[in-house]
mmCIF file with all atom_site columns, C-alpha atoms in Angstrom:
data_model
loop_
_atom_site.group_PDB
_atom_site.id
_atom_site.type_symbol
_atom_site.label_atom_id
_atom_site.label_alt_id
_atom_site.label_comp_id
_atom_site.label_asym_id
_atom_site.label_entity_id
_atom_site.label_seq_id
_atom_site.pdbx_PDB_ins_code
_atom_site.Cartn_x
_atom_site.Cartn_y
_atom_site.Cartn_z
_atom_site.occupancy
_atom_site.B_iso_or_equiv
_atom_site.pdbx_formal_charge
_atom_site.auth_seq_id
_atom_site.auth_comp_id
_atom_site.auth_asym_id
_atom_site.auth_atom_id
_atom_site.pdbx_PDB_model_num
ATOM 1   C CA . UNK A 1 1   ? 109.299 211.919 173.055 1.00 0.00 ? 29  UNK A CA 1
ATOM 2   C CA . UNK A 1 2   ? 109.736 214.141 169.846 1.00 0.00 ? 30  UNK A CA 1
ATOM 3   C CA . UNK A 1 3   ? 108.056 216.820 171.217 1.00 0.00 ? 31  UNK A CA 1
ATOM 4   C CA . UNK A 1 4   ? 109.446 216.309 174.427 1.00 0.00 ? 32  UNK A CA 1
ATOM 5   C CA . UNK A 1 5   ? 113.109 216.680 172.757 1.00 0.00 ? 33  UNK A CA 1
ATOM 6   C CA . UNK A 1 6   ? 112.642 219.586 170.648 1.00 0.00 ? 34  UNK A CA 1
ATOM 7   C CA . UNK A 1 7   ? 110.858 221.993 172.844 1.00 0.00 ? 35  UNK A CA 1
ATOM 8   C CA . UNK A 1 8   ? 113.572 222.143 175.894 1.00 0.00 ? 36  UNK A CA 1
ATOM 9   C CA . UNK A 1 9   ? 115.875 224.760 174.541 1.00 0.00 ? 37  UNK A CA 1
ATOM 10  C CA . UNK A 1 10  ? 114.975 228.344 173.779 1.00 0.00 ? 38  UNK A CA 1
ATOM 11  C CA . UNK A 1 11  ? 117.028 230.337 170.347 1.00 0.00 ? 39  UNK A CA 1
ATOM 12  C CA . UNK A 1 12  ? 119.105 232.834 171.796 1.00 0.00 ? 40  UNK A CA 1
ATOM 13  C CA . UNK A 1 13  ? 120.513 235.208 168.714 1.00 0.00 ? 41  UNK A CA 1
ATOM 14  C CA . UNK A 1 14  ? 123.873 234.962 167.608 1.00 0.00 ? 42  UNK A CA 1
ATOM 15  C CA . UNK A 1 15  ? 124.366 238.001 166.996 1.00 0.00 ? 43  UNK A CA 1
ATOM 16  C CA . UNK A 1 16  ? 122.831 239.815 169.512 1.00 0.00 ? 44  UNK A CA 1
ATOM 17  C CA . UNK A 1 17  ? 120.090 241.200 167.464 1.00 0.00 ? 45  UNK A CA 1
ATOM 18  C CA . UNK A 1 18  ? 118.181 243.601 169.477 1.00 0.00 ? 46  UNK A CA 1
ATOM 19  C CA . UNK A 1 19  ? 114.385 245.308 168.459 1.00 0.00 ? 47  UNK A CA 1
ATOM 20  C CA . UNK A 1 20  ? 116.571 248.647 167.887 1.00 0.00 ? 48  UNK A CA 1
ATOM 21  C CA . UNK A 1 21  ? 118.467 246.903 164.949 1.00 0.00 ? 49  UNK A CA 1
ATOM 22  C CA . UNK A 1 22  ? 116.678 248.292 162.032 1.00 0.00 ? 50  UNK A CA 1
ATOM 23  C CA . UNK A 1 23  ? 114.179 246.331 160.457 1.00 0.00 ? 51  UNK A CA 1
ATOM 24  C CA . UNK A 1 24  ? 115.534 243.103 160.658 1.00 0.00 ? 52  UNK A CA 1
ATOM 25  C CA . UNK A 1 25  ? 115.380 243.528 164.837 1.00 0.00 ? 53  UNK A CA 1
ATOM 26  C CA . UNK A 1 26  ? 111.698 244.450 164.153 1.00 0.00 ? 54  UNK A CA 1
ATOM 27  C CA . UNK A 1 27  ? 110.932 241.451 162.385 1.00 0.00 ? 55  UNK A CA 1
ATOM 28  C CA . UNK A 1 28  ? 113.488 239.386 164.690 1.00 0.00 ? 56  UNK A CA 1
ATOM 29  C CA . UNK A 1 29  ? 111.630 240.426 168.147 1.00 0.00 ? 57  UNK A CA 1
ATOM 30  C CA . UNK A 1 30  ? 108.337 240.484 166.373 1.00 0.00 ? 58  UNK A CA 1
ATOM 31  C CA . UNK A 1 31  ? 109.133 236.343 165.327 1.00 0.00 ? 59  UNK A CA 1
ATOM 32  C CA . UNK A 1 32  ? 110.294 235.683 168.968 1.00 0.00 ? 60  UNK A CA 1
ATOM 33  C CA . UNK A 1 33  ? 107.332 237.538 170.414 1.00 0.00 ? 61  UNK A CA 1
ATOM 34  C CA . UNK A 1 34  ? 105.274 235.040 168.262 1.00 0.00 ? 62  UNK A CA 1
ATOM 35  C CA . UNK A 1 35  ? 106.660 231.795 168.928 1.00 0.00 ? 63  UNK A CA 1
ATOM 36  C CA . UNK A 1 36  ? 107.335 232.954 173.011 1.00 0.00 ? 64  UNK A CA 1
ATOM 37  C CA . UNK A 1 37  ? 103.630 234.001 172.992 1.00 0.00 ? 65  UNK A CA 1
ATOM 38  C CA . UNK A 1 38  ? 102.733 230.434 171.544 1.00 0.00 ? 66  UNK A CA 1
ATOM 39  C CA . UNK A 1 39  ? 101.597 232.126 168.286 1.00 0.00 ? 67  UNK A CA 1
ATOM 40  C CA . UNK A 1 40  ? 103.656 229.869 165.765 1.00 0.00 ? 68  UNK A CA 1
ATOM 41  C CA . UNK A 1 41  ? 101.472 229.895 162.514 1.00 0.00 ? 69  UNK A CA 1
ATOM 42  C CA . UNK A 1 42  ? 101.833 233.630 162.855 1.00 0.00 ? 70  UNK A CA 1
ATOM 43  C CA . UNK A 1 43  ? 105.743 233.517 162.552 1.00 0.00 ? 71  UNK A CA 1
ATOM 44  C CA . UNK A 1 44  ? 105.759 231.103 160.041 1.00 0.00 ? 72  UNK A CA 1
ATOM 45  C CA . UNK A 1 45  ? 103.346 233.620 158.201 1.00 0.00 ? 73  UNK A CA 1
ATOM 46  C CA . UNK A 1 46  ? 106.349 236.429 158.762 1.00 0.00 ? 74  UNK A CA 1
ATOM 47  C CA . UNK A 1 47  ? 109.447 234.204 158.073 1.00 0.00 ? 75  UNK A CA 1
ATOM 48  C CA . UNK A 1 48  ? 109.632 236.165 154.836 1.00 0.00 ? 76  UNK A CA 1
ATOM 49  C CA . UNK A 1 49  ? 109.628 239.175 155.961 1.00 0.00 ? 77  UNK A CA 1
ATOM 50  C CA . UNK A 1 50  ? 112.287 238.619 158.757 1.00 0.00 ? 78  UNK A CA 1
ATOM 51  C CA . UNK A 1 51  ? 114.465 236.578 155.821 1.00 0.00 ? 79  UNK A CA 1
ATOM 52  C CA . UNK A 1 52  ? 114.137 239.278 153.775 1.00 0.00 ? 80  UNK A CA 1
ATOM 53  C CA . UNK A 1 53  ? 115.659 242.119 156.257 1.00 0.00 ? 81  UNK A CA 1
ATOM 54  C CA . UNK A 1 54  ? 118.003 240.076 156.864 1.00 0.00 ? 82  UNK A CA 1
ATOM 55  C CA . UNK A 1 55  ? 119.470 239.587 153.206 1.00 0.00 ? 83  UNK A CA 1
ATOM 56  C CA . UNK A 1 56  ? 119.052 243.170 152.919 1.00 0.00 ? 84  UNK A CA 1
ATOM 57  C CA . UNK A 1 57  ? 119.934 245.042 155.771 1.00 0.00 ? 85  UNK A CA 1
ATOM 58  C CA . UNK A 1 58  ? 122.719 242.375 156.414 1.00 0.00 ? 86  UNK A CA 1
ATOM 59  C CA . UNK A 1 59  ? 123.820 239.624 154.081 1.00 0.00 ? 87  UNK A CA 1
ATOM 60  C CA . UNK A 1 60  ? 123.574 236.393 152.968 1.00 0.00 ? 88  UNK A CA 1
ATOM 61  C CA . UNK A 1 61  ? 126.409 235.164 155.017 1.00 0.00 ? 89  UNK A CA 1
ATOM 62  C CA . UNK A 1 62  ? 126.541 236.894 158.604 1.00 0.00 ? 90  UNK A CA 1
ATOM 63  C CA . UNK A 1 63  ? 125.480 235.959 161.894 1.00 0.00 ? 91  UNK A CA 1
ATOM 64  C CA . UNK A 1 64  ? 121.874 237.405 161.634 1.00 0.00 ? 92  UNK A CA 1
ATOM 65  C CA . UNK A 1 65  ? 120.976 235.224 158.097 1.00 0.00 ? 93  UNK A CA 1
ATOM 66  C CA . UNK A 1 66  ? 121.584 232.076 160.496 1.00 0.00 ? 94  UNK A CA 1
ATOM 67  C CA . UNK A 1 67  ? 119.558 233.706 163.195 1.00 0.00 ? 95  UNK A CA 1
ATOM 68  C CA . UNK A 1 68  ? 116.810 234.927 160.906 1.00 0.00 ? 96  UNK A CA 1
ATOM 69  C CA . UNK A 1 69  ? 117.006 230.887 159.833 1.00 0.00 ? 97  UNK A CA 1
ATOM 70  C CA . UNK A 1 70  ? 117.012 229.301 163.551 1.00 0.00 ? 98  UNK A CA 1
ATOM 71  C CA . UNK A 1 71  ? 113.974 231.240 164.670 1.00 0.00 ? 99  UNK A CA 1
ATOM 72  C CA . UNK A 1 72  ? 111.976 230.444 161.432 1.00 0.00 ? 100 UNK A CA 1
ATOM 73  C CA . UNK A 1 73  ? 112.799 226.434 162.002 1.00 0.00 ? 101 UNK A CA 1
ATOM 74  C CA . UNK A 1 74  ? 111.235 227.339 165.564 1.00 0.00 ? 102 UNK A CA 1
ATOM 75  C CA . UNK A 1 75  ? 108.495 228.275 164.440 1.00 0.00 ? 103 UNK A CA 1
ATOM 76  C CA . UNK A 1 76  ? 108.402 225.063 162.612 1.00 0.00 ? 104 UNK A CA 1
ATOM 77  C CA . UNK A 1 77  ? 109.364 222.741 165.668 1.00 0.00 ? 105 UNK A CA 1
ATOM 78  C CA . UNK A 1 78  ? 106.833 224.202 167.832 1.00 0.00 ? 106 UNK A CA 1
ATOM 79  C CA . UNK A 1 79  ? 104.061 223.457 164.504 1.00 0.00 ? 107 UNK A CA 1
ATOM 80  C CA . UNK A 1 80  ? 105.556 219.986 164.617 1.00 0.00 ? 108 UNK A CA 1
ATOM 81  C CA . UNK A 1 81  ? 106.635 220.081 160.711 1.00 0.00 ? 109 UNK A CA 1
ATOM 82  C CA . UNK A 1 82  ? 110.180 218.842 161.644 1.00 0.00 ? 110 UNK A CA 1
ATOM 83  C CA . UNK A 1 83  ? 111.318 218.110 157.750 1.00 0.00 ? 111 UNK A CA 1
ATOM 84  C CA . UNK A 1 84  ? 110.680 222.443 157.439 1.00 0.00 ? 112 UNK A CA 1
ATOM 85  C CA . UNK A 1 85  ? 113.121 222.771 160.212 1.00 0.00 ? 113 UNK A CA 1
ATOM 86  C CA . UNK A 1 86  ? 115.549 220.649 159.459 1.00 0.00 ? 114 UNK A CA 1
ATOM 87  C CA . UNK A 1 87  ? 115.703 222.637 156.095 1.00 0.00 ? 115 UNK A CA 1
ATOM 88  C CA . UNK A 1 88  ? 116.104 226.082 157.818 1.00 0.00 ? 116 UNK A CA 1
ATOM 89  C CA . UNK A 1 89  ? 118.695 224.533 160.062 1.00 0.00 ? 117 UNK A CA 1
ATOM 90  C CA . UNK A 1 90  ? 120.622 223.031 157.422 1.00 0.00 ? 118 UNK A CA 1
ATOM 91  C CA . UNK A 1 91  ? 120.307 226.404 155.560 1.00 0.00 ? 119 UNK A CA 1
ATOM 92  C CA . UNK A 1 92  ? 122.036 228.163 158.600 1.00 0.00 ? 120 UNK A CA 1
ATOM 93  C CA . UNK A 1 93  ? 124.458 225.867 158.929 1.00 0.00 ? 121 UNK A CA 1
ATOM 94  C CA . UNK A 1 94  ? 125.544 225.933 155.484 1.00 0.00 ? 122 UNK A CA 1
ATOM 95  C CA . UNK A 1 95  ? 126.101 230.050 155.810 1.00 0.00 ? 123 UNK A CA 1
ATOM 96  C CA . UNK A 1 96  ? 127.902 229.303 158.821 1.00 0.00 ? 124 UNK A CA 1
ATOM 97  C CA . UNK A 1 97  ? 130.278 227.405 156.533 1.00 0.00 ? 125 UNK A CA 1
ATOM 98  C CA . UNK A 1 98  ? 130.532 230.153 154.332 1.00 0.00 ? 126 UNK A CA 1
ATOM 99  C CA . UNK A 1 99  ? 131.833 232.581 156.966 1.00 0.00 ? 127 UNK A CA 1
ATOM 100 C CA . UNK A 1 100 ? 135.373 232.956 156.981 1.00 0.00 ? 128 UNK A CA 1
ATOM 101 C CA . UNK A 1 101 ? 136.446 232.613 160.815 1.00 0.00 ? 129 UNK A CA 1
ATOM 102 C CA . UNK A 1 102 ? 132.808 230.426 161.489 1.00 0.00 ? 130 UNK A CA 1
ATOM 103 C CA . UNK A 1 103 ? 132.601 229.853 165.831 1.00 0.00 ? 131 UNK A CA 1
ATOM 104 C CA . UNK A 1 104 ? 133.213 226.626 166.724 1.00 0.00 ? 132 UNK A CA 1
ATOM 105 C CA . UNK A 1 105 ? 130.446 226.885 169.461 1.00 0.00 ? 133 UNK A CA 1
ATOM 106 C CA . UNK A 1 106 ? 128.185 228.085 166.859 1.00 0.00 ? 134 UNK A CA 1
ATOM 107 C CA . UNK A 1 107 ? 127.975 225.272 164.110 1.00 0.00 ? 135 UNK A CA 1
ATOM 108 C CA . UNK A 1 108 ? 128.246 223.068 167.677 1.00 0.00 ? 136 UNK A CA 1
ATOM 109 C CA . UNK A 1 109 ? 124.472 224.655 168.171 1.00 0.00 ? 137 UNK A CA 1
ATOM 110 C CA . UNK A 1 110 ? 123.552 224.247 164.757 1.00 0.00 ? 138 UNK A CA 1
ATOM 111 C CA . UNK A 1 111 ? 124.460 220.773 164.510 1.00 0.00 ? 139 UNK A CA 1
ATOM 112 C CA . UNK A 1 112 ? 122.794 219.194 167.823 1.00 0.00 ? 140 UNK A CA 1
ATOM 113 C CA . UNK A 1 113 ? 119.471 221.637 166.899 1.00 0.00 ? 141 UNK A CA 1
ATOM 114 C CA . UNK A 1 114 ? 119.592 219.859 163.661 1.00 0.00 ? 142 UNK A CA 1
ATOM 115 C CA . UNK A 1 115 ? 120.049 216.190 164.923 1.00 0.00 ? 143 UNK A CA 1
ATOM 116 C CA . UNK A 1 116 ? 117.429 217.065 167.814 1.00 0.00 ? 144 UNK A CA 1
ATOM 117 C CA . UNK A 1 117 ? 115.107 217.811 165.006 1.00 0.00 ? 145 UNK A CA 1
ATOM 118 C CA . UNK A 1 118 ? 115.850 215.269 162.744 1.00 0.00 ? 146 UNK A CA 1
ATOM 119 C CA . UNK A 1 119 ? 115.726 212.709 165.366 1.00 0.00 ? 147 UNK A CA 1
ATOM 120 C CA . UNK A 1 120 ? 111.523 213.956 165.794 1.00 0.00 ? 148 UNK A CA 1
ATOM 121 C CA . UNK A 1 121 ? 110.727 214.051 162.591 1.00 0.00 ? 149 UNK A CA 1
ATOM 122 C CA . UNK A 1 122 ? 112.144 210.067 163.019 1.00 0.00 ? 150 UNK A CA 1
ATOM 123 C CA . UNK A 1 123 ? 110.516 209.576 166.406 1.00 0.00 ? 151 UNK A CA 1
ATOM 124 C CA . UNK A 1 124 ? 107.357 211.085 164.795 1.00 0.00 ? 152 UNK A CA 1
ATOM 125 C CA . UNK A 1 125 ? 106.983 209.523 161.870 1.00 0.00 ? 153 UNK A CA 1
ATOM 126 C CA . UNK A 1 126 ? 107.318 206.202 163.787 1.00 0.00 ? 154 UNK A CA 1
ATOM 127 C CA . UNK A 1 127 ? 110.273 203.438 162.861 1.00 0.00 ? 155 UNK A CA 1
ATOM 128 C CA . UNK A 1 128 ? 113.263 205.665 163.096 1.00 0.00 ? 156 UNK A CA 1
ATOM 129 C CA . UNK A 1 129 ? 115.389 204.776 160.170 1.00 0.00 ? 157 UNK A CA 1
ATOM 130 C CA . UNK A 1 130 ? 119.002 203.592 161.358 1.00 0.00 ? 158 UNK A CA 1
ATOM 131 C CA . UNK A 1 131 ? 120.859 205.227 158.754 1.00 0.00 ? 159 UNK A CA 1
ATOM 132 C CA . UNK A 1 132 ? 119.141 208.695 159.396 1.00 0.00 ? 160 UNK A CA 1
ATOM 133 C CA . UNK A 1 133 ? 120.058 208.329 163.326 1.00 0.00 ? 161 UNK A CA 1
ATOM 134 C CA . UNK A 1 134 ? 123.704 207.226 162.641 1.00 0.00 ? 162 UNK A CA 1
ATOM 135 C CA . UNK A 1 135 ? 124.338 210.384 160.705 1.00 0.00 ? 163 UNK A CA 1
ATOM 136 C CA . UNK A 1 136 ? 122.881 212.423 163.457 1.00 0.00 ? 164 UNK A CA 1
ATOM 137 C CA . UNK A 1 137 ? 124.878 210.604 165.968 1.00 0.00 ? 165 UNK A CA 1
ATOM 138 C CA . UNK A 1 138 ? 128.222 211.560 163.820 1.00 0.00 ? 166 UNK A CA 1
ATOM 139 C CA . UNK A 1 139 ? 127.024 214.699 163.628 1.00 0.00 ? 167 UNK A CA 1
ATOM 140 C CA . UNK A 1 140 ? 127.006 215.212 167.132 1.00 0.00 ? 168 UNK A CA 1
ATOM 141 C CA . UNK A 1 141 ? 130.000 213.409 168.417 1.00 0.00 ? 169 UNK A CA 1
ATOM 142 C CA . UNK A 1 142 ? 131.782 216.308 165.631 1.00 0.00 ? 170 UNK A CA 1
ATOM 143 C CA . UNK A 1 143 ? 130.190 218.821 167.266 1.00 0.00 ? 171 UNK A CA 1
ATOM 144 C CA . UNK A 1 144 ? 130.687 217.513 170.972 1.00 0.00 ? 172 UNK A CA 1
ATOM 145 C CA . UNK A 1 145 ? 134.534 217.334 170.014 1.00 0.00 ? 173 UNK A CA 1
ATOM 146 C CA . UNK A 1 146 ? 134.457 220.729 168.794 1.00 0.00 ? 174 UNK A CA 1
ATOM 147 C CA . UNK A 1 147 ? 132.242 222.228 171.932 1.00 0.00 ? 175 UNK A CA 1
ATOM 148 C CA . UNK A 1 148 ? 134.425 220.326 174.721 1.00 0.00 ? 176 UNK A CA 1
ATOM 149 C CA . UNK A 1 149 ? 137.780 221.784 172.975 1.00 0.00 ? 177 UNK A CA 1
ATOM 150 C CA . UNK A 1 150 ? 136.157 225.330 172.609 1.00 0.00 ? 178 UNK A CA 1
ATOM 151 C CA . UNK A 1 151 ? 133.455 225.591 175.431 1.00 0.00 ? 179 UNK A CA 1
ATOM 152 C CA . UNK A 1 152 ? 134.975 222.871 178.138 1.00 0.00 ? 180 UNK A CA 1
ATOM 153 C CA . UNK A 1 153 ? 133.590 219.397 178.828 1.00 0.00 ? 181 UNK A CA 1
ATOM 154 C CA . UNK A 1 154 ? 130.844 221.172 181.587 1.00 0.00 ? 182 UNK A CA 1
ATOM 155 C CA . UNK A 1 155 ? 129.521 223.552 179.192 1.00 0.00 ? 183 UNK A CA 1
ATOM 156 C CA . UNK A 1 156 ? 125.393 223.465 178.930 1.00 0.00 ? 184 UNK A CA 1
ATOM 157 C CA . UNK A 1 157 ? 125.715 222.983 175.447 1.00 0.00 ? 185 UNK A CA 1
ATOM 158 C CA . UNK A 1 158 ? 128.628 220.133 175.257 1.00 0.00 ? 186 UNK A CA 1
ATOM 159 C CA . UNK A 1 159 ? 126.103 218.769 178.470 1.00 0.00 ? 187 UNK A CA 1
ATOM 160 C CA . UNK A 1 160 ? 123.114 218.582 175.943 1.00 0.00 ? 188 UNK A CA 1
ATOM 161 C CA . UNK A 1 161 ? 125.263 217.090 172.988 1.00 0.00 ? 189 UNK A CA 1
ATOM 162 C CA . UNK A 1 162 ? 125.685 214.136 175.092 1.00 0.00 ? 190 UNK A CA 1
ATOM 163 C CA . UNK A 1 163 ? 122.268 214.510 175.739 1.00 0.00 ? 191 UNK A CA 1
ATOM 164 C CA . UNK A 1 164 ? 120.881 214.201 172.226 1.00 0.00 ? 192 UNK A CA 1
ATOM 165 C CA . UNK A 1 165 ? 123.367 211.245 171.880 1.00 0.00 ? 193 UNK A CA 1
ATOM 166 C CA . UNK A 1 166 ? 121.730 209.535 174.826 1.00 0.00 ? 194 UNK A CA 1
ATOM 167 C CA . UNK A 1 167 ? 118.390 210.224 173.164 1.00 0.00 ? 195 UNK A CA 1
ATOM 168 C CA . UNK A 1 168 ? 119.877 208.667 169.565 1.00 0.00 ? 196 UNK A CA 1
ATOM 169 C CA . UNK A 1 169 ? 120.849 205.566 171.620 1.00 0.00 ? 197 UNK A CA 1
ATOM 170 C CA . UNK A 1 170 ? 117.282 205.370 173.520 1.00 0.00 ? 198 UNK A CA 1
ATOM 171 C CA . UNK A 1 171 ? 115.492 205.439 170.694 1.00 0.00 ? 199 UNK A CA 1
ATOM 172 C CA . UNK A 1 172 ? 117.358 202.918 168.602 1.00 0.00 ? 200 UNK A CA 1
ATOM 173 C CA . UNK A 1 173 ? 117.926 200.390 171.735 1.00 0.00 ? 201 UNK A CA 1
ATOM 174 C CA . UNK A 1 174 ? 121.908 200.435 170.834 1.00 0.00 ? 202 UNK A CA 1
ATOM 175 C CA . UNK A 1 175 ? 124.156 200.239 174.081 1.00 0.00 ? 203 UNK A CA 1
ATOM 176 C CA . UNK A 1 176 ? 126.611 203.236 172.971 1.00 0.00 ? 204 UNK A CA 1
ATOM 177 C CA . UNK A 1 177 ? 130.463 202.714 173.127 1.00 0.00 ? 205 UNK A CA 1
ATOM 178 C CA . UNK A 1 178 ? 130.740 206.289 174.967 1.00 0.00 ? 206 UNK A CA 1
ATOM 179 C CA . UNK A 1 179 ? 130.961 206.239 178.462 1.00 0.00 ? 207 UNK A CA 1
ATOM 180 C CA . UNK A 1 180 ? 129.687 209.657 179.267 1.00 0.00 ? 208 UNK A CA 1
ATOM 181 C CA . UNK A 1 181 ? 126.377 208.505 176.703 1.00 0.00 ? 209 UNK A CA 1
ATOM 182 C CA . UNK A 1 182 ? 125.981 206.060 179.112 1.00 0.00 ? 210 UNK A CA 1
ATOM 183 C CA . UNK A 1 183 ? 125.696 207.630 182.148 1.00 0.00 ? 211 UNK A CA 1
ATOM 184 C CA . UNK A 1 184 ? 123.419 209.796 180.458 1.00 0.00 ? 212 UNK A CA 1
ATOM 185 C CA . UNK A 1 185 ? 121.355 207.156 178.876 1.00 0.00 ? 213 UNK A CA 1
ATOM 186 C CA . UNK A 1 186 ? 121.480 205.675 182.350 1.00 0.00 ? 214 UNK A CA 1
ATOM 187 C CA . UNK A 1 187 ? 120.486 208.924 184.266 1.00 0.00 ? 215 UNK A CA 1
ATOM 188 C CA . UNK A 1 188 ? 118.013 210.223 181.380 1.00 0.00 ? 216 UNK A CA 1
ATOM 189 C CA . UNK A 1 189 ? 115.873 206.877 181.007 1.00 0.00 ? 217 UNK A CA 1
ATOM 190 C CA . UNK A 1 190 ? 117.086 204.463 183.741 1.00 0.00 ? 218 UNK A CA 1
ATOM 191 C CA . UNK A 1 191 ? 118.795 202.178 181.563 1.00 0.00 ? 219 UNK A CA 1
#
């Protein structure tokens, strides 16, 4: 099931970083090449590189410093060190507090990436700790509220919010309160 839950979605980039962009969309398309071409180790091996152009060549608090920190965690899902990503997750997430008018829809991303993650490194490392899993599950009913009031109750990612909260609920055997968890639970597992 960890695997399972972290490798559905794809990283689309924020900012729209293309290869043209200067060195940082080098090292961007040359990460997503990697990780699309199943080649993880290798961007791992270049996170450094693509962090680096993109303190440089942007700063330390745009749009392409939380992409730059989404791909690299990634590359970390798809190597199965889940702790790693949650790290560069919670990295992005704290620039995207930083930024003075932050999207919404974007800490709404970063948030259900990092309790998809956090609930595999649970899953994976066996007895998921209740505590860890209730956090997550606040963490996305914030960022569910946030998506359905920016994004509409039928957007994908609001969809998949209530999807990671049917996955909390799964894997801790709790009936959840929400009825739109439920039908989810219900539709997702047969439950």
């Amino acid at each position: 099931l960890a695997e399972e839950l972290v490798l559905k979605q794809p990283v689309e980039p924020l900012s729209g970083v293309t290869a043209a962009d200067g060195s940082f969309g080098e090292a961007y398309a040359a990460l997503a090449a990697a990780l699309s071409g199943d080649r993880p180790q290798l961007a791992v091996d270049r996170r450094f590189g693509l962090l680096g152009a993109a303190y440089m060549e942007r700063s330390a608090e745009s749009l392409e410093m939380i992409d730059a920190h989404m791909l690299v965690a990634e590359a970390y899902v798809a190597l199965g060190l889940y702790g790693d990503a949650a790290t560069q997750l919670q990295r992005a997430y704290g620039i995207w507090q930083t930024l003075e008018e932050g999207d919404p829809s974007v800490a709404a991303r970063l948030q259900e990436r990092l309790a998809t993650v956090r609930l595999a490194q649970e899953l994976a490392d066996g007895e998921p700790d209740p505590a860890v899993l209730e956090t997550a599950t606040q963490q996305l009913a914030a960022a569910r509220e946030a998506a359905t009031r920016e994004l509409g109750a039928d957007d994908p990612l609001t969809l998949r919010l209530v999807d990671r909260m049917a996955d909390i609920a799964a894997a801790t055997g709790a009936a959840p309160a929400d009825p739109e968890v439920e039908a989810a639970l219900s539709a997702r597992y047969g439950s």
